Coordinates of C-alpha atoms and ligand atoms in Angstrom, one line a residue:
X4 CA -54.5 26.1 -10.9
X5 CA -52.9 24.9 -7.7
X6 CA -50.3 27.0 -6.0
X7 CA -46.9 25.3 -6.3
X8 CA -46.1 23.7 -2.9
X9 CA -42.8 24.8 -1.4
X10 CA -40.5 21.9 -2.1
X11 CA -37.7 21.2 0.4
X12 CA -35.5 19.2 -1.9
X13 CA -33.1 16.7 -0.2
X14 CA -29.4 17.4 -0.5
X15 CA -28.5 15.1 -3.5
X16 CA -25.0 13.6 -3.3
X17 CA -23.2 11.2 -5.7
X18 CA -20.5 9.0 -4.1
X19 CA -18.2 7.6 -6.8
X20 CA -16.7 4.3 -5.6
X21 CA -18.2 1.8 -3.2
X22 CA -15.0 0.8 -1.3
X23 CA -14.5 1.5 2.4
X24 CA -14.0 5.3 1.7
X25 CA -17.2 5.5 -0.3
X26 CA -19.1 3.6 2.3
X27 CA -17.8 5.7 5.2
X28 CA -18.6 8.9 3.2
X29 CA -22.1 7.6 2.6
X30 CA -22.6 6.7 6.2
X31 CA -21.4 10.1 7.4
X32 CA -23.8 11.8 5.0
X33 CA -26.7 9.7 6.2
X34 CA -25.9 10.4 9.8
X35 CA -25.1 14.0 9.2
X36 CA -28.3 15.1 7.7
X37 CA -31.9 13.8 7.6
X38 CA -32.9 15.2 4.2
X39 CA -30.2 13.7 2.1
X40 CA -30.3 11.4 -1.0
X41 CA -27.1 9.5 -1.7
X42 CA -26.4 7.6 -4.9
X43 CA -23.5 5.3 -4.4
X44 CA -21.8 4.2 -7.7
X45 CA -19.2 1.6 -8.5
X46 CA -17.5 0.5 -11.7
X47 CA -18.0 -3.2 -10.7
X48 CA -21.4 -4.8 -10.0
X49 CA -20.3 -5.8 -6.5
X50 CA -19.7 -3.3 -3.7
X51 CA -17.0 -3.1 -1.0
X52 CA -13.9 -2.4 -3.2
X53 CA -10.7 -3.5 -1.6
X54 CA -12.5 -5.4 1.2
X55 CA -13.6 -7.8 -1.4
X56 CA -10.7 -7.6 -3.8
X57 CA -7.8 -6.5 -1.7
X58 CA -8.0 -7.9 1.8
X59 CA -6.4 -11.3 1.8
X60 CA -8.7 -14.3 1.7
X61 CA -7.1 -15.8 4.9
X62 CA -8.0 -12.5 6.8
X63 CA -11.8 -13.1 6.8
X64 CA -12.2 -11.2 10.1
X65 CA -11.1 -8.0 8.4
X66 CA -13.8 -8.6 5.9
X67 CA -16.5 -8.6 8.5
X68 CA -16.5 -4.8 8.3
X69 CA -18.9 -5.2 5.4
X70 CA -21.7 -5.9 8.0
X71 CA -21.5 -2.2 8.8
X72 CA -21.6 -1.3 5.1
X73 CA -24.6 -3.5 4.7
X74 CA -26.5 -1.2 7.1
X75 CA -25.6 1.8 5.0
X76 CA -26.8 -0.1 1.9
X77 CA -30.1 -0.8 3.7
X78 CA -30.8 2.9 4.4
X79 CA -33.8 3.9 2.2
X80 CA -32.1 7.3 1.5
X81 CA -29.3 5.5 -0.3
X82 CA -29.4 4.0 -3.7
X83 CA -26.6 1.6 -4.9
X84 CA -25.8 1.7 -8.6
X85 CA -23.1 -0.8 -9.4
X86 CA -21.8 -1.6 -12.9
X87 CA -21.6 2.1 -13.7
X88 CA -18.3 3.5 -14.8
X89 CA -17.5 7.2 -14.1
X90 CA -16.1 8.7 -17.3
X91 CA -17.9 6.2 -19.5
X92 CA -21.5 6.2 -18.2
X93 CA -21.3 9.3 -16.1
X94 CA -19.4 12.6 -16.5
X95 CA -18.8 15.6 -14.3
X96 CA -21.4 17.5 -16.4
X97 CA -24.0 14.8 -15.5
X98 CA -23.1 15.0 -11.9
X99 CA -23.5 18.8 -11.9
X100 CA -27.0 18.3 -13.6
X101 CA -28.2 15.8 -11.1
X102 CA -26.5 16.4 -7.8
X103 CA -25.5 19.2 -5.4
X104 CA -22.3 17.5 -4.7
X105 CA -20.1 14.5 -5.6
X106 CA -17.6 12.7 -3.5
X107 CA -14.8 10.9 -5.4
X108 CA -13.7 7.8 -3.5
X109 CA -12.2 5.7 -6.3
X110 CA -9.1 4.5 -4.5
X111 CA -5.7 3.9 -6.2
X112 CA -6.4 1.4 -8.9
X113 CA -2.9 1.2 -10.4
X114 CA 0.5 0.1 -9.1
X115 CA 3.9 1.8 -8.9
X116 CA 6.6 0.5 -11.2
X117 CA 10.3 -0.1 -10.4
X118 CA 11.7 1.4 -13.7
X119 CA 14.4 -1.3 -14.1
X120 CA 15.4 -3.4 -17.1
X121 CA 13.5 -6.7 -17.4
X122 CA 10.5 -5.4 -15.4
X123 CA 8.1 -6.6 -18.2
X124 CA 9.5 -10.1 -18.6
X125 CA 7.0 -12.9 -18.2
X126 CA 7.2 -14.0 -14.5
X127 CA 7.4 -10.3 -13.3
X128 CA 4.0 -9.2 -11.9
X129 CA 2.7 -6.4 -9.8
X130 CA 1.5 -7.6 -6.4
X131 CA -1.6 -5.6 -6.8
X132 CA -2.7 -7.6 -9.9
X133 CA -1.8 -10.9 -8.1
X134 CA -3.9 -9.8 -5.2
X135 CA -6.8 -8.9 -7.5
X136 CA -6.4 -12.3 -9.2
X137 CA -6.5 -14.5 -6.1
X138 CA -9.4 -12.4 -4.8
X139 CA -11.5 -13.0 -7.9
X140 CA -11.5 -9.5 -9.4
X141 CA -13.3 -9.9 -12.7
X142 CA -10.7 -7.9 -14.6
X143 CA -7.8 -10.1 -13.5
X144 CA -9.3 -13.6 -13.7
X145 CA -7.2 -14.4 -16.8
X146 CA -3.9 -13.2 -15.4
X147 CA -1.1 -15.6 -16.2
X148 CA 0.7 -16.4 -12.9
X149 CA 3.6 -18.7 -13.6
X150 CA 3.6 -20.7 -10.4
X151 CA 5.9 -23.3 -11.9
X152 CA 8.7 -21.4 -10.2
X153 CA 11.1 -22.5 -7.4
X154 CA 11.9 -19.1 -6.0
X155 CA 9.7 -16.1 -5.9
X156 CA 11.0 -12.6 -5.0
X157 CA 8.7 -10.0 -3.5
X158 CA 10.0 -6.5 -3.8
X159 CA 8.9 -4.1 -1.0
X160 CA 8.3 -4.6 2.8
X161 CA 4.7 -3.4 3.3
X162 CA 1.6 -5.3 4.3
X163 CA 0.8 -6.2 0.7
X164 CA 4.2 -7.9 0.4
X165 CA 3.3 -10.0 3.5
X166 CA -0.1 -10.9 2.2
X167 CA 1.4 -12.1 -1.1
X168 CA 4.1 -14.0 0.7
X169 CA 1.5 -15.8 2.9
X170 CA -0.6 -16.8 0.0
X171 CA 2.4 -18.2 -1.8
X172 CA 3.7 -19.9 1.4
X173 CA 0.5 -21.6 2.6
X174 CA -0.5 -25.0 1.4
X175 CA -3.5 -24.9 -0.9
X176 CA -5.4 -26.9 1.7
X177 CA -5.0 -24.0 4.2
X178 CA -6.6 -21.7 1.6
X179 CA -9.4 -24.0 0.6
X180 CA -11.5 -22.9 3.5
X181 CA -11.3 -19.2 2.4
X182 CA -13.1 -17.2 -0.3
X183 CA -10.0 -17.2 -2.6
X184 CA -11.1 -17.5 -6.2
X185 CA -11.5 -21.0 -7.5
X186 CA -9.2 -20.3 -10.4
X187 CA -6.5 -19.2 -8.0
X188 CA -6.9 -22.3 -5.8
X189 CA -6.6 -24.5 -8.8
X190 CA -3.4 -22.7 -9.9
X191 CA -2.0 -22.6 -6.3
X192 CA -2.5 -26.3 -6.0
X193 CA 0.0 -26.8 -8.8
X194 CA 2.5 -24.3 -7.4
X195 CA 6.1 -25.5 -7.2
X196 CA 7.3 -22.5 -5.2
X197 CA 9.6 -23.5 -2.4
X198 CA 11.1 -20.3 -1.4
X199 CA 9.8 -16.7 -1.1
X200 CA 12.4 -13.9 -0.7
X201 CA 11.0 -10.6 0.6
X202 CA 13.4 -7.7 -0.3
X203 CA 13.4 -4.3 1.4
X204 CA 15.5 -1.4 0.0
X205 CA 16.1 0.1 3.5
X206 CA 16.7 -1.6 6.8
X207 CA 14.5 -3.6 9.1
X208 CA 13.7 -0.5 11.2
X209 CA 12.3 1.2 8.1
X210 CA 10.0 -1.7 7.1
X211 CA 6.4 -0.6 6.6
X212 CA 4.6 -3.8 7.6
X213 CA 2.7 -3.9 10.8
X214 CA 3.8 -6.3 13.6
X215 CA 0.7 -8.4 13.6
X216 CA 1.2 -9.2 9.9
X217 CA 4.9 -9.8 10.3
X218 CA 4.2 -12.2 13.2
X219 CA 1.9 -14.3 11.1
X220 CA 4.9 -15.3 8.9
X221 CA 6.4 -17.0 12.0
X222 CA 3.1 -18.9 12.4
X223 CA 3.0 -20.4 9.0
X224 CA 2.4 -24.2 9.1
X225 CA 3.9 -24.8 5.7
X226 CA 7.0 -22.6 5.8
X227 CA 10.0 -21.7 7.9
X228 CA 11.0 -18.1 8.2
X229 CA 14.6 -17.0 7.9
X230 CA 16.3 -13.7 8.6
X231 CA 20.0 -13.1 8.4
X232 CA 21.2 -11.5 11.7
X233 CA 23.8 -9.5 9.8
X234 CA 21.0 -7.7 8.0
X235 CA 19.4 -6.8 11.3
X236 CA 22.1 -4.5 12.5
X237 CA 20.3 -1.2 13.2
X238 CA 22.4 2.0 12.9
X239 CA 22.1 4.7 15.5
X240 CA 20.3 7.1 13.1
X241 CA 17.6 4.4 12.6
X242 CA 17.3 3.8 16.3
X243 CA 16.7 7.6 16.8
X244 CA 14.2 7.7 13.9
X245 CA 12.0 5.0 15.5
X246 CA 12.0 6.3 19.0
X247 CA 8.4 6.3 20.0
X248 CA 7.4 4.2 17.0
X249 CA 6.0 1.1 18.8
X250 CA 5.3 -0.7 15.6
X251 CA 8.9 -0.4 14.2
X252 CA 10.3 -1.4 17.6
X253 CA 8.1 -4.5 17.9
X254 CA 9.0 -5.4 14.3
X255 CA 12.6 -5.5 15.2
X256 CA 11.9 -7.7 18.2
X257 CA 10.0 -10.1 16.0
X258 CA 12.7 -10.1 13.3
X259 CA 15.3 -10.8 15.9
X260 CA 13.3 -13.7 17.2
X261 CA 13.0 -15.0 13.7
X262 CA 16.8 -14.8 13.3
X263 CA 17.2 -17.0 16.4
X264 CA 14.6 -19.6 15.3
X265 CA 15.8 -23.0 14.2
X266 CA 14.2 -24.2 11.0
X267 CA 11.7 -26.9 11.5
X268 CA 12.0 -28.6 8.1
X269 CA 8.7 -27.2 6.7
X270 CA 8.2 -27.6 2.9
X271 CA 8.6 -23.9 2.1
X272 CA 10.9 -21.1 3.1
X273 CA 10.3 -17.4 3.6
X274 CA 13.4 -15.3 3.7
X275 CA 13.4 -11.6 4.7
X276 CA 16.2 -9.6 3.2
X277 CA 17.1 -5.9 3.8
X278 CA 19.2 -3.1 2.3
X279 CA 18.8 -4.4 -1.2
X280 CA 17.3 -2.8 -4.3
X281 CA 16.4 -4.6 -7.5
X282 CA 18.6 -3.4 -10.4
X283 CA 17.6 -5.7 -13.2
X284 CA 15.4 -8.8 -13.9
X285 CA 17.2 -11.1 -16.3
X286 CA 16.2 -14.2 -18.3
X287 CA 15.5 -15.7 -21.7
X288 CA 11.8 -15.2 -22.4
X289 CA 11.0 -15.2 -18.7
X290 CA 12.5 -14.1 -15.4
X291 CA 15.4 -16.3 -14.4
X292 CA 17.4 -14.0 -12.2
X293 CA 17.1 -10.9 -10.1
X294 CA 20.2 -8.6 -9.8
X295 CA 20.1 -6.8 -6.4
X296 CA 22.3 -3.9 -5.4
X297 CA 23.3 -3.5 -1.7
X298 CA 22.4 -0.3 -0.1
X299 CA 23.5 1.6 3.0
X300 CA 21.3 4.1 4.9
X301 CA 22.1 7.8 4.7
X302 CA 20.3 10.6 6.5
X303 CA 18.6 13.1 4.1
X304 CA 17.3 16.4 5.4
X305 CA 14.1 16.3 3.4
X306 CA 13.2 12.5 3.4
X307 CA 14.8 11.1 6.5
X308 CA 16.8 7.8 6.1
X309 CA 17.3 6.9 2.5
X310 CA 18.8 3.9 0.7
X311 CA 22.1 4.7 -1.1
X312 CA 23.8 2.1 -3.4
X313 CA 27.1 0.8 -2.2
X314 CA 28.0 -0.5 -5.6
X315 CA 28.0 -4.1 -4.4
X316 CA 25.6 -6.5 -6.2
X317 CA 24.3 -10.0 -5.8
X318 CA 22.3 -12.2 -8.1
X319 CA 19.4 -14.4 -7.0
X320 CA 18.1 -17.2 -9.1
X321 CA 14.3 -16.6 -9.2
X322 CA 11.6 -17.4 -11.7
X323 CA 8.8 -15.2 -10.3
X324 CA 8.9 -11.6 -9.1
X325 CA 6.2 -9.5 -7.5
X326 CA 6.8 -5.8 -7.2
X327 CA 4.9 -4.8 -4.1
X328 CA 6.0 -1.1 -3.9
X329 CA 2.6 0.5 -3.5
X330 CA -0.6 1.3 -5.2
X331 CA -1.0 4.3 -7.5
X332 CA -3.9 6.7 -8.1
X333 CA -5.2 7.4 -11.6
X334 CA -6.8 10.6 -13.0
X335 CA -10.6 10.8 -13.6
X336 CA -11.8 12.5 -16.7
X337 CA -12.7 16.2 -15.9
X338 CA -11.5 16.0 -12.3
X339 CA -8.2 17.8 -11.2
X340 CA -5.3 15.5 -10.6
X341 CA -1.9 15.9 -9.0
X342 CA 0.4 13.9 -11.4
X343 CA 3.3 13.9 -8.9
X344 CA 1.4 12.7 -5.8
X345 CA -1.1 10.7 -7.9
X346 CA -4.0 12.1 -5.8
X347 CA -6.9 14.5 -6.4
X348 CA -5.6 17.8 -5.0
X349 CA -7.7 18.9 -2.0
X350 CA -8.0 20.8 1.2
X351 CA -9.6 18.6 3.9
X352 CA -11.6 16.8 1.2
X353 CA -12.6 19.9 -0.9
X354 CA -11.3 19.3 -4.4
X355 CA -8.9 22.1 -5.5
X356 CA -8.2 23.5 -8.9
X357 CA -5.4 26.0 -9.2
X358 CA -5.6 26.3 -5.4
X359 CA -9.3 27.2 -5.3
X360 CA -12.1 24.8 -4.2
X361 CA -14.2 23.4 -7.1
X362 CA -17.8 24.0 -6.0
X363 CA -19.6 20.7 -5.2
X364 CA -16.5 18.4 -5.7
X365 CA -15.1 16.4 -2.8
X366 CA -12.7 13.5 -2.4
X367 CA -12.2 10.7 0.2
X368 CA -9.9 7.8 0.8
X369 CA -6.7 6.8 -1.0
X370 CA -7.3 9.1 -4.0
X371 CA -7.5 11.9 -1.4
X372 CA -4.4 11.1 0.8
X373 CA -2.5 8.4 -1.1
X374 CA -2.5 4.6 -0.6
X375 CA -1.8 4.4 3.1
X376 CA -3.4 3.3 6.3
X377 CA -5.8 0.4 7.2
X378 CA -9.5 0.1 6.3
X379 CA -10.5 2.0 9.4
X380 CA -8.3 5.0 8.5
X381 CA -10.8 5.8 5.8
X382 CA -13.5 6.5 8.4
X383 CA -12.0 9.6 9.9
X384 CA -10.8 10.6 6.4
X385 CA -14.4 10.4 5.0
X386 CA -15.9 12.1 8.0
X387 CA -13.5 15.1 7.5
X388 CA -14.6 15.3 3.8
X389 CA -18.3 15.0 4.6
X390 CA -18.0 17.7 7.4
X391 CA -16.7 20.1 4.7
X392 CA -19.5 19.1 2.3
X393 CA -22.2 19.6 4.9
X394 CA -20.7 22.9 6.0
X395 CA -20.7 24.1 2.4
X396 CA -24.3 23.0 2.0
X397 CA -25.3 24.9 5.2
X398 CA -23.5 28.0 4.0
X399 CA -25.2 27.9 0.6
X400 CA -21.9 27.2 -1.2
X401 CA -23.2 24.2 -3.3
X402 CA -24.3 24.7 -6.9
X403 CA -28.0 23.9 -7.6
X404 CA -28.5 20.9 -10.0
X405 CA -30.8 21.6 -12.9
X406 CA -32.3 18.1 -13.0
X407 CA -32.3 16.9 -9.4
X408 CA -34.8 14.0 -9.8
X409 CA -33.7 10.5 -8.9
X410 CA -35.3 9.2 -12.1
X411 CA -33.4 11.7 -14.2
X412 CA -30.1 10.0 -13.2
X413 CA -31.4 6.7 -14.4
X414 CA -32.4 8.3 -17.8
X415 CA -28.8 9.7 -18.1
X416 CA -27.3 6.3 -17.3
X417 CA -29.6 4.5 -19.8
X418 CA -28.7 7.0 -22.5
X419 CA -25.0 6.2 -21.9
X420 CA -25.7 2.5 -22.2
X421 CA -25.2 1.7 -18.5
X422 CA -26.9 -1.3 -16.9
X423 CA -26.9 -0.5 -13.2
X424 CA -26.8 -3.3 -10.7
X425 CA -29.0 -2.5 -7.7
X426 CA -28.5 -3.3 -4.0
X427 CA -31.4 -5.9 -4.2
X428 CA -29.5 -7.6 -7.1
X429 CA -26.3 -7.5 -5.1
X430 CA -28.2 -9.0 -2.2
X431 CA -29.2 -12.0 -4.3
X432 CA -25.7 -12.4 -5.7
X433 CA -24.3 -12.2 -2.2
X434 CA -26.8 -14.8 -0.9
X435 CA -26.0 -17.1 -3.8
X436 CA -22.2 -16.9 -3.2
X437 CA -22.7 -17.5 0.6
X438 CA -25.0 -20.5 -0.1
X439 CA -22.4 -22.0 -2.5
X440 CA -19.7 -21.5 0.1
X441 CA -21.8 -23.2 2.9
X442 CA -21.7 -26.5 1.0
X443 CA -17.9 -26.4 1.0
X444 CA -17.2 -25.0 4.5
X445 CA -16.2 -21.6 3.0
X446 CA -17.4 -18.1 3.7
X447 CA -18.5 -17.8 0.0
X448 CA -17.6 -18.9 -3.5
X449 CA -17.0 -15.8 -5.5
X450 CA -18.5 -15.3 -8.9
X451 CA -15.7 -13.9 -10.9
X452 CA -17.3 -13.3 -14.3
X453 CA -19.1 -10.0 -14.7
X454 CA -21.9 -11.3 -16.9
X455 CA -22.5 -14.2 -14.4
X456 CA -22.6 -11.6 -11.5
X457 CA -25.4 -9.8 -13.3
X458 CA -27.2 -13.0 -14.2
X459 CA -27.0 -14.4 -10.6
X460 CA -28.2 -11.1 -9.1
X461 CA -31.1 -11.0 -11.5
X462 CA -32.1 -14.7 -11.3
X463 CA -35.4 -15.3 -9.7
X464 CA -35.1 -17.1 -6.3
X465 CA -35.6 -20.9 -6.8
X466 CA -39.0 -20.9 -5.0
X467 CA -40.4 -18.1 -7.2
X468 CA -39.3 -20.1 -10.3
X469 CA -41.0 -23.2 -9.0
X470 CA -44.2 -21.3 -8.5
X471 CA -44.1 -19.8 -12.0
X472 CA -43.0 -22.9 -13.7
X473 CA -45.3 -25.4 -12.0
X474 CA -48.2 -26.5 -14.2
X475 CA -51.6 -25.1 -13.1
Ligands
NAP526 P1 3.5 0.4 1.6 O1 3.1 0.1 3.0 O2 3.6 1.8 1.2 O3 4.9 -0.4 1.3 C1 5.5 -0.2 0.1 C2 6.9 -0.8 0.2 O4 7.5 -0.6 -1.1 C3 7.8 -0.1 1.2 O5 8.6 -1.0 1.8 C4 8.7 0.8 0.3 O6 10.0 1.1 0.7 C5 8.8 -0.1 -0.9 N1 9.2 0.6 -2.2 C6 8.6 1.7 -2.7 N2 9.3 2.0 -3.9 C7 10.3 1.1 -4.0 C8 11.3 0.9 -5.0 N3 11.4 1.7 -6.1 N4 12.2 -0.1 -4.8 C9 12.1 -0.9 -3.7 N5 11.2 -0.8 -2.8 C10 10.3 0.2 -2.9 O7 2.4 -0.2 0.6 P2 1.6 -1.6 0.5 O8 2.3 -2.7 1.1 O9 1.1 -1.6 -1.0 O10 0.3 -1.3 1.4 C11 -0.6 -0.2 1.1 C12 -1.4 0.2 2.3 O11 -2.4 -0.9 2.6 C13 -0.6 0.3 3.6 O12 -1.1 1.3 4.4 C14 -0.8 -1.1 4.2 O13 -0.6 -1.1 5.6 C15 -2.3 -1.4 3.9 N6 -2.5 -2.8 4.0 C16 -2.9 -3.3 5.2 C17 -3.1 -4.7 5.3 C18 -3.5 -5.2 6.7 O14 -3.8 -4.4 7.5 N7 -3.4 -6.5 6.9 C19 -2.9 -5.5 4.2 C20 -2.5 -5.0 3.0 C21 -2.3 -3.6 2.9 P3 10.3 2.6 1.4 O15 9.7 2.6 2.7 O16 11.8 2.6 1.4 O17 9.7 3.6 0.5

């Protein structure tokens, strides 16, 4: 009998979620250690998360970050397993059996609500679902977006609000050269929206959007932008609060320039309003009006400058409302969750339960820190998490999996009824989308149906088919 050879098993890590945070975590693992095997999972067949389904279609440059992620996908030490849902096909017990560690990088899939009467009337949507719809997310392709409205109100003054406004304000011809989903282009072509009102509950100095995004509103070919100078009055407390905040100061300059700008008679109007909170959405069978309450700013010891109602109200005729008040994290089965902050509790990426680290459990991205920052913010965030993981591996703090083989994972997935989509299959779907786009002068034409995604990824390349099908 042969002596058993000493096996130096690689460090096996599962990364749950193939958005930016998942990719940066995978990249840091591959760079941080030679003998590592990473399985990167996603609920959807396609990788890239919010880069594919969140970044606006007219911001293609931001999407070019996927070239870096492609390099990670191409590393032989990484295996992509799309179309696998954590909680359904894979549990924490499975992860413990097959991996030394897991990094949860699932983002914040939900949205925050306003909690006001009429919020569920037809015509009231969350910006996050509208974004997913125009970006071709398979779960939102059938969303009803009643674009037969004259006025749309967008609640919230963050970058998502600006994205939604731009998409509503642009002519469909401006969007035809993008990778916006075909169903969205068809619906937007019939849009009767003339005015988009963006509403902030605090003042212009407290707005969350970034100046670059704000400026783009002033460059719209199809819409004039309006700001009422009276709403741009910045109290001393606000001025003090934004000292040293270059973004907030530049925002004010841009807003002041907008207020001075004479309208050019463009077909649509974008109006920025401040110090107003939605109190109620009213209408018979669909949104017809938005009741807004005027606020003033008050200084609070714990939370800085807060909006306080003055008691004054105004009513806006509007047929479409998007609440754009932030994304929201959701709990994962078997993983600790902070219900208040809607994140997985952690210390520098180590998942905590009752204040103590859960061995082998890590978290990165929005589900670690909340839905803030830009794509690149996730890089440093994931690096911090992976540094903790590698440190724990080095110190012998990671639990030993009982079935560490790469094949054993596939058996677990098959037993759970999963049908994993591989990186080669994604590569074929990606190429097919890009080829379809080339004929139309677009970066790609997205496949939005899950079954079709799988079929395209698994279709034999045309040449191969010709060879097999040609008579001998
Ligand atoms: P966000 O930046 O957090 O903005 C949320 C907005 O909603 C804030 O104006 C907030 O006001 C307001 N809000 C919250 N609760 C409210 C309520 N009950 N009533 C009225 N207003 C309320 O969130 P986001 O726009 O969803 O963006 C998420 C992250 O993605 C951000 O970091 C953003 O920069 C990033 N992102 C970046 C880009 C880009 O780089 N182009 C594009 C899209 C998103 P308060 O400040 O008063 O709370």
